[in-house]
Coordinates of C-alpha atoms in Angstrom, one line a residue:
M79 CA -27.7 -10.1 138.2
T80 CA -28.5 -8.6 141.6
K81 CA -29.4 -4.9 142.2
E82 CA -25.8 -4.3 143.5
D83 CA -24.5 -5.6 140.1
F84 CA -26.7 -3.2 138.2
F85 CA -26.4 -0.1 140.3
I86 CA -22.6 -0.4 140.9
R87 CA -21.1 -2.3 138.0
V88 CA -23.5 -1.9 135.0
Q89 CA -24.6 1.6 135.7
G90 CA -21.1 2.9 135.3
K91 CA -21.0 1.6 131.7
I92 CA -24.4 3.1 130.6
N93 CA -25.5 6.7 130.4
L94 CA -29.0 6.1 131.9
E95 CA -29.9 9.8 131.6
E96 CA -30.7 9.2 127.9
V97 CA -32.2 5.7 128.2
T98 CA -36.0 5.6 127.4
D99 CA -36.5 1.8 127.6
L100 CA -34.8 -0.3 130.3
N101 CA -35.2 -4.0 130.4
L102 CA -34.0 -5.7 133.6
R103 CA -36.2 -8.8 133.2
G104 CA -35.2 -12.2 134.5
N105 CA -32.6 -11.2 137.1
E106 CA -32.3 -11.5 140.9
I107 CA -33.2 -8.0 141.8
D108 CA -35.1 -8.0 145.1
S109 CA -35.7 -4.2 145.4
F110 CA -35.6 -1.1 143.2
L111 CA -35.1 2.5 144.3
D112 CA -34.7 5.1 141.7
C113 CA -32.5 7.3 144.0
S114 CA -29.6 5.1 143.1
T115 CA -29.7 6.1 139.4
N116 CA -30.8 8.8 137.1
L117 CA -33.9 7.9 135.0
E118 CA -34.6 11.3 133.6
A119 CA -35.9 10.1 130.2
L120 CA -37.1 6.7 131.1
K121 CA -40.5 5.7 129.6
T122 CA -40.5 1.9 129.9
L123 CA -39.2 -0.2 132.7
D124 CA -39.4 -4.0 132.8
L125 CA -38.6 -5.6 136.2
S126 CA -40.5 -8.8 135.6
Q127 CA -39.3 -12.2 136.6
N128 CA -37.1 -11.0 139.4
H129 CA -37.2 -11.5 143.2
L130 CA -38.7 -8.1 143.7
Q131 CA -40.3 -7.5 147.1
R132 CA -40.6 -3.7 147.0
F133 CA -40.0 -0.8 144.6
F134 CA -40.1 3.0 145.0
F135 CA -40.0 6.1 142.9
L136 CA -39.1 8.9 145.3
C137 CA -36.3 11.0 144.1
K138 CA -37.8 13.0 141.3
E139 CA -40.6 15.5 141.3
E140 CA -42.1 14.0 138.2
Y141 CA -41.5 10.9 136.1
N142 CA -41.9 10.3 132.4
L143 CA -42.5 6.6 133.0
Q144 CA -45.4 5.3 130.9
L145 CA -45.0 1.5 131.3
L146 CA -44.0 -0.4 134.4
N147 CA -43.9 -4.2 134.4
V148 CA -43.3 -5.8 137.8
S149 CA -45.0 -9.1 137.1
H150 CA -43.7 -12.5 138.2
N151 CA -42.1 -11.2 141.4
K152 CA -42.7 -11.6 145.1
L153 CA -44.6 -8.5 145.9
E154 CA -46.9 -9.0 148.9
Y155 CA -47.9 -5.4 149.3
I156 CA -47.4 -2.1 147.4
D157 CA -46.5 0.8 149.6
D158 CA -48.3 4.1 149.1
N159 CA -44.9 5.7 148.1
A160 CA -44.3 3.2 145.4
L161 CA -47.1 4.4 143.0
N162 CA -47.3 8.0 144.2
D163 CA -48.4 11.3 142.8
R164 CA -45.1 11.7 140.9
M165 CA -46.3 8.9 138.5
T166 CA -48.6 11.2 136.6
K167 CA -47.9 9.7 133.1
L168 CA -48.1 6.0 133.8
K169 CA -50.4 4.3 131.3
I170 CA -49.6 0.6 131.7
L171 CA -49.1 -1.3 135.0
D172 CA -48.6 -5.0 135.2
L173 CA -48.7 -6.5 138.7
S174 CA -49.7 -10.0 137.7
F175 CA -48.2 -13.2 139.2
N176 CA -47.2 -11.8 142.5
K177 CA -48.3 -12.4 146.1
L178 CA -50.7 -9.5 146.6
T179 CA -53.5 -10.0 149.1
V180 CA -54.9 -6.4 149.4
V181 CA -55.8 -3.7 146.9
N182 CA -56.8 -0.7 149.1
E183 CA -58.0 2.8 148.4
T184 CA -54.6 4.5 148.4
M185 CA -52.6 2.0 146.4
L186 CA -53.7 3.1 143.0
Q187 CA -55.3 6.5 143.8
H188 CA -52.7 8.7 142.0
L189 CA -52.8 6.7 138.7
T190 CA -55.4 9.0 137.0
T191 CA -54.0 8.5 133.5
L192 CA -53.6 4.7 133.8
E193 CA -55.2 2.8 130.8
Y194 CA -54.1 -0.8 131.4
L195 CA -54.0 -2.6 134.8
S196 CA -53.3 -6.3 135.4
L197 CA -53.7 -7.8 138.9
S198 CA -54.2 -11.4 137.6
Y199 CA -52.8 -14.4 139.4
N200 CA -52.5 -12.8 142.8
P201 CA -54.1 -14.5 145.9
I202 CA -56.2 -11.4 146.6
G203 CA -59.5 -13.1 147.4
D204 CA -61.9 -10.6 148.9
G205 CA -59.1 -8.1 149.6
I206 CA -60.1 -5.5 147.0
H207 CA -61.6 -2.5 148.8
E208 CA -64.8 -1.1 147.3
S209 CA -63.3 2.2 146.1
A210 CA -59.9 0.7 145.0
F211 CA -60.5 1.5 141.3
W212 CA -62.6 4.7 141.6
N213 CA -59.8 7.1 140.6
L214 CA -58.9 5.1 137.5
R215 CA -61.3 6.9 135.3
A216 CA -59.0 6.6 132.2
L217 CA -58.8 2.9 132.5
K218 CA -59.6 0.9 129.4
H219 CA -58.3 -2.6 130.2
L220 CA -58.6 -4.4 133.5
D221 CA -57.4 -7.9 134.1
L222 CA -58.6 -9.5 137.4
S223 CA -58.3 -13.1 136.3
N224 CA -57.5 -15.9 138.8
I225 CA -57.3 -13.7 141.9
S226 CA -59.5 -16.1 144.0
A227 CA -62.3 -13.5 144.3
P228 CA -65.6 -15.1 145.5
Y229 CA -67.5 -12.0 144.3
F230 CA -67.2 -8.5 142.9
L231 CA -69.2 -5.8 144.5
S232 CA -71.6 -3.9 142.3
D233 CA -69.7 -0.6 143.0
F234 CA -66.3 -1.9 142.0
F235 CA -66.5 -0.6 138.4
K236 CA -69.1 2.2 138.7
T237 CA -66.6 5.0 137.8
L238 CA -64.8 3.1 135.0
T239 CA -66.8 4.6 132.2
N240 CA -64.0 4.2 129.7
L241 CA -63.4 0.5 130.4
S242 CA -63.6 -1.6 127.2
T243 CA -62.0 -4.9 128.3
L244 CA -62.6 -6.7 131.5
N245 CA -61.3 -10.1 132.4
L246 CA -62.9 -11.8 135.4
S247 CA -62.0 -15.4 134.4
W248 CA -61.0 -18.2 136.7
N249 CA -62.6 -16.7 139.8
P250 CA -65.2 -18.7 141.9
I251 CA -67.9 -16.1 141.3
S252 CA -71.5 -17.3 140.7
A253 CA -73.1 -14.0 139.7
I254 CA -72.2 -11.3 137.2
P255 CA -71.6 -8.0 138.9
L256 CA -72.9 -4.7 137.6
L257 CA -70.6 -3.9 134.7
P258 CA -69.8 -0.7 132.8
I259 CA -72.2 -0.2 129.9
N260 CA -69.5 0.6 127.4
L261 CA -67.7 -2.7 127.8
Q262 CA -66.6 -4.3 124.5
E263 CA -64.8 -7.5 125.7
L264 CA -65.8 -9.6 128.7
D265 CA -64.1 -12.9 129.8
L266 CA -66.0 -15.0 132.3
S267 CA -64.2 -18.3 131.5
G268 CA -63.8 -20.8 134.4
T269 CA -66.3 -19.1 136.7
Q270 CA -69.3 -20.6 138.4
V271 CA -71.8 -18.4 136.5
I272 CA -74.8 -20.3 134.9
S273 CA -77.3 -17.4 134.4
F274 CA -76.9 -14.6 131.9
E275 CA -80.4 -13.0 132.2
N276 CA -80.6 -9.2 132.3
L277 CA -77.0 -8.9 130.9
Y278 CA -77.3 -5.5 129.2
L279 CA -74.1 -4.5 127.4
P280 CA -75.1 -3.1 124.0
Q281 CA -71.5 -2.4 122.9
L282 CA -70.1 -5.8 123.8
R283 CA -68.3 -7.4 120.9
E284 CA -66.7 -10.5 122.4
L285 CA -67.9 -12.8 125.2
R286 CA -65.8 -15.7 126.4
L287 CA -67.4 -18.4 128.4
N288 CA -64.7 -21.1 128.0
H289 CA -64.3 -24.0 130.4
M290 CA -67.4 -23.2 132.5
P291 CA -67.6 -26.0 135.1
N292 CA -71.3 -25.8 136.0
L293 CA -72.8 -24.6 132.7
T294 CA -75.0 -27.4 131.3
S295 CA -77.3 -25.4 129.0
L296 CA -77.5 -21.9 127.5
A297 CA -80.5 -20.1 126.2
L298 CA -79.2 -17.7 123.6
N299 CA -82.3 -15.6 124.1
D300 CA -80.8 -14.5 127.5
L301 CA -78.1 -12.7 125.4
E302 CA -80.7 -10.7 123.4
N303 CA -79.4 -7.4 124.8
L304 CA -75.9 -8.0 123.4
T305 CA -76.9 -6.5 120.1
S306 CA -73.3 -5.8 119.0
L307 CA -71.8 -9.2 119.9
E308 CA -69.5 -10.6 117.2
T309 CA -67.8 -13.5 119.0
L310 CA -69.3 -16.0 121.4
S311 CA -66.8 -18.6 122.7
L312 CA -67.9 -21.6 124.8
I313 CA -64.7 -23.8 124.2
G314 CA -64.0 -26.6 126.7
S315 CA -67.3 -26.4 128.7
K316 CA -67.5 -30.1 129.1
R317 CA -70.9 -30.2 130.8
L318 CA -72.6 -28.0 128.2
V319 CA -75.0 -30.2 126.3
L320 CA -77.9 -28.0 125.3
L321 CA -78.0 -24.8 123.3
N322 CA -81.5 -23.2 122.9
L323 CA -82.9 -20.5 120.7
W324 CA -86.6 -19.9 120.6
S325 CA -88.1 -17.6 118.1
Q326 CA -88.7 -13.9 118.9
I327 CA -89.9 -10.8 117.1
R328 CA -86.4 -9.4 116.8
I329 CA -83.3 -11.3 115.7
V330 CA -81.1 -12.6 118.6
L331 CA -77.4 -11.8 118.2
P332 CA -77.8 -10.0 114.8
R333 CA -74.1 -9.2 114.4
L334 CA -72.6 -12.6 115.4
Q335 CA -69.6 -13.5 113.3
R336 CA -68.0 -16.4 115.2
L337 CA -69.6 -19.1 117.3
S338 CA -67.3 -21.6 118.9
I339 CA -68.6 -24.6 120.8
K340 CA -65.5 -26.8 120.5
D341 CA -64.6 -29.4 123.1
C342 CA -68.0 -29.3 124.9
G343 CA -70.5 -32.1 125.7
F344 CA -72.8 -31.7 122.7
K345 CA -74.4 -34.8 121.3
T346 CA -76.8 -33.0 119.0
L347 CA -78.0 -29.5 118.0
N348 CA -81.7 -28.5 117.8
A349 CA -82.9 -27.4 114.4
E350 CA -84.2 -24.2 116.0
L351 CA -80.5 -23.0 115.7
R352 CA -80.7 -23.2 111.9
P353 CA -81.3 -19.4 111.4
L354 CA -78.4 -18.4 113.7
I355 CA -75.9 -20.9 112.3
Q356 CA -77.0 -20.1 108.7
R357 CA -76.0 -16.4 109.0
T358 CA -72.9 -16.9 111.2
P359 CA -69.7 -16.9 109.0
V360 CA -67.6 -18.9 111.4
V361 CA -69.0 -21.8 113.4
E362 CA -66.6 -24.2 115.2
L363 CA -68.1 -27.6 116.2
E364 CA -65.1 -29.9 116.6
N365 CA -64.4 -32.4 119.4
N366 CA -67.9 -33.0 120.8
P367 CA -69.4 -36.5 121.4
W368 CA -71.8 -36.1 118.5
E369 CA -74.6 -38.6 118.1
C370 CA -75.1 -38.9 114.3
D371 CA -78.8 -39.6 113.8
C372 CA -81.8 -38.0 112.1
N373 CA -81.6 -35.0 114.5
L374 CA -78.3 -33.8 112.8
E375 CA -79.6 -34.3 109.3
W376 CA -80.5 -30.6 109.0
I377 CA -76.8 -29.5 109.4
G378 CA -75.9 -31.3 106.2
L379 CA -78.7 -29.6 104.4
L380 CA -77.6 -26.1 105.4
N381 CA -77.0 -23.7 102.6
S382 CA -73.8 -22.1 104.1
A383 CA -70.5 -21.0 102.7
R384 CA -68.8 -24.0 104.3
N385 CA -69.8 -27.6 104.9
L386 CA -70.3 -27.8 108.7
S387 CA -70.9 -31.5 108.5
R388 CA -67.2 -31.9 107.8
D389 CA -66.4 -30.6 111.3
I390 CA -68.6 -33.1 113.0
R391 CA -67.0 -36.4 113.8
C392 CA -69.4 -39.0 115.1
H393 CA -69.1 -40.6 118.5
A394 CA -72.2 -42.6 118.4
P395 CA -73.9 -44.9 117.3
D396 CA -71.3 -47.6 117.0
R397 CA -71.9 -48.0 113.2
H398 CA -70.9 -44.4 112.6
H399 CA -68.2 -44.1 115.2
A400 CA -65.2 -41.9 114.1
K401 CA -66.9 -41.1 110.8
L402 CA -67.5 -37.5 109.6
L403 CA -71.1 -36.5 109.3
A404 CA -70.4 -35.5 105.7
E405 CA -69.5 -39.1 104.9
I406 CA -72.9 -40.5 106.0
L407 CA -75.8 -40.7 103.6
N408 CA -79.0 -39.1 104.8
Y409 CA -81.0 -42.3 104.8
E410 CA -78.4 -43.8 107.2
L411 CA -79.0 -41.1 109.8
Q412 CA -81.7 -43.1 111.6
C413 CA -83.0 -42.3 115.1
E414 CA -83.1 -45.1 117.6
Y415 CA -86.0 -44.9 119.9
N416 CA -86.0 -46.3 123.4
T417 CA -88.4 -49.2 123.3
S418 CA -88.3 -49.7 127.0
V419 CA -90.1 -46.3 127.3
I420 CA -92.3 -46.5 124.2
Y421 CA -93.9 -49.9 124.8
P422 CA -95.3 -49.0 128.3
I423 CA -96.6 -45.7 126.9
L424 CA -98.4 -47.7 124.1
W425 CA -99.9 -50.2 126.6
I426 CA -101.1 -47.4 128.8
G427 CA -102.7 -45.6 125.9
L428 CA -104.4 -48.8 124.7
S429 CA -105.8 -49.5 128.2
I430 CA -107.1 -46.0 128.5
L431 CA -108.9 -46.3 125.1
I432 CA -110.5 -49.6 126.2
V433 CA -111.8 -48.2 129.5
A434 CA -113.1 -45.1 127.6
M435 CA -115.0 -47.3 125.2
I436 CA -116.6 -49.3 128.1
V437 CA -117.6 -46.2 129.9
A438 CA -119.1 -44.7 126.7
T439 CA -121.2 -47.8 126.1
V440 CA -122.6 -47.8 129.6
L441 CA -123.5 -44.1 129.3
V442 CA -125.3 -44.7 126.0
L443 CA -127.4 -47.5 127.5
L444 CA -128.3 -45.5 130.5
R445 CA -129.5 -42.6 128.4
R446 CA -132.1 -44.6 126.5
P447 CA -135.6 -43.2 127.4
I448 CA -137.9 -45.3 129.7
S449 CA -140.7 -45.1 127.2
Q450 CA -138.8 -47.5 124.9
W451 CA -138.2 -50.3 127.5
S452 CA -140.0 -53.6 127.0
F453 CA -141.3 -56.1 129.5
K454 CA -142.5 -59.8 129.1
R455 CA -145.9 -60.8 130.4
R456 CA -146.6 -64.0 132.2
N457 CA -147.8 -65.9 129.0
G458 CA -144.7 -64.9 127.1
D459 CA -146.2 -61.9 125.3
T460 CA -144.4 -58.7 125.3
V461 CA -146.0 -55.5 126.3
T462 CA -144.4 -52.3 125.2
Y463 CA -145.3 -49.0 126.8
K464 CA -144.9 -45.8 124.8
N465 CA -145.5 -42.2 125.6
V466 CA -146.1 -42.9 129.3
V467 CA -146.1 -40.0 131.6
E468 CA -144.5 -41.2 134.8
S469 CA -147.0 -40.4 137.6
N470 CA -148.6 -42.7 140.2
N471 CA -152.3 -42.0 139.2
D472 CA -151.7 -42.7 135.5
L473 CA -149.9 -46.0 136.4
V474 CA -152.8 -47.2 138.5
R475 CA -155.3 -46.3 135.7
I476 CA -153.3 -48.2 133.1
L477 CA -153.0 -51.4 135.3
A478 CA -156.8 -51.3 136.0
V479 CA -157.7 -51.1 132.3
S480 CA -155.3 -53.9 131.5
E481 CA -156.9 -56.3 134.1
T482 CA -160.5 -55.6 132.9
H483 CA -159.5 -56.4 129.3
E484 CA -157.9 -59.7 130.4
R485 CA -161.2 -60.8 132.2
N486 CA -163.3 -60.0 129.1
E487 CA -161.1 -62.2 127.0
E488 CA -161.4 -65.1 129.4

């Protein structure tokens, strides 16, 4: 159905003055102008999945419209007259899956009661102006996923004090911008971020870090300021192989209810994670290349409500391939050490020990006092000198007495 079909043929059959919800989804409407109809009571308008290139609300002093869905269209730019000061009651606006490249200061400035905004899947890049969101003080949910943004300026969200849900996923950002402190849900999935230090969001309940392409390790201590976090998701981060948690005075992630590390690159888990996993009700470990050896034995010994070893299917070694960890007896979880590394270390250690013993022997010999040294005389007798004070005069006197005694004997 085209716009002509609706405004000429269909409109004559419907009393639009009393309509509160109008669904024109999935048609061929390329533009929408309210002057062609009477939308006195309209609260919800769905124009998604059309060929929409422009829309305007110009012919009433004030609109009761609360929800406008223009997603999956061909919008390249939104005129200032489209979302004007007559839209005072609009709470939900979906602009996703269009062709927008710019979000300027005037495009959204009149939407002071807006609570939900989605700009996802638009080729915006760095086209968001610094103050584009500053008037949206009532905003609670903001979706900026997959808009090709290389960064988000620190001032983008500074006035959004009521924002509770923020989606920045699937953007090539490498740093987390300054975020509203009252944030409760944050999605950074598919981004280039690898550092989470100094992330201070004391009310955050859910953090999604799924499909992170560059994340190889995560120190859970970096999330120590997320004291209200209940859900931590790391699903599909294939390069993630290490999860650390070193002991601290206070408990890290004290309210965690769900930890999901499915479909990652984990071969093992350090036993230092035992306290966290022990107190977390839901832990998802499936579909990792687990190496079932002595380093995973502690998981089978956990005193938890559910047997986590039943979620671990072994990838290595070959003798345990495709087995569940729960099916393997503890004495069969042997660690295979790399002899090519251990043997050289042993030989080096042995060599160092031998050299140390030789040096110690030489030092002992050199430290024997001169007074205990012995010398053989010409006739084979041995003369031992004791308590000799080493001075030239004493040495001459001793030699002289010795020669006189020898002549007397002769």
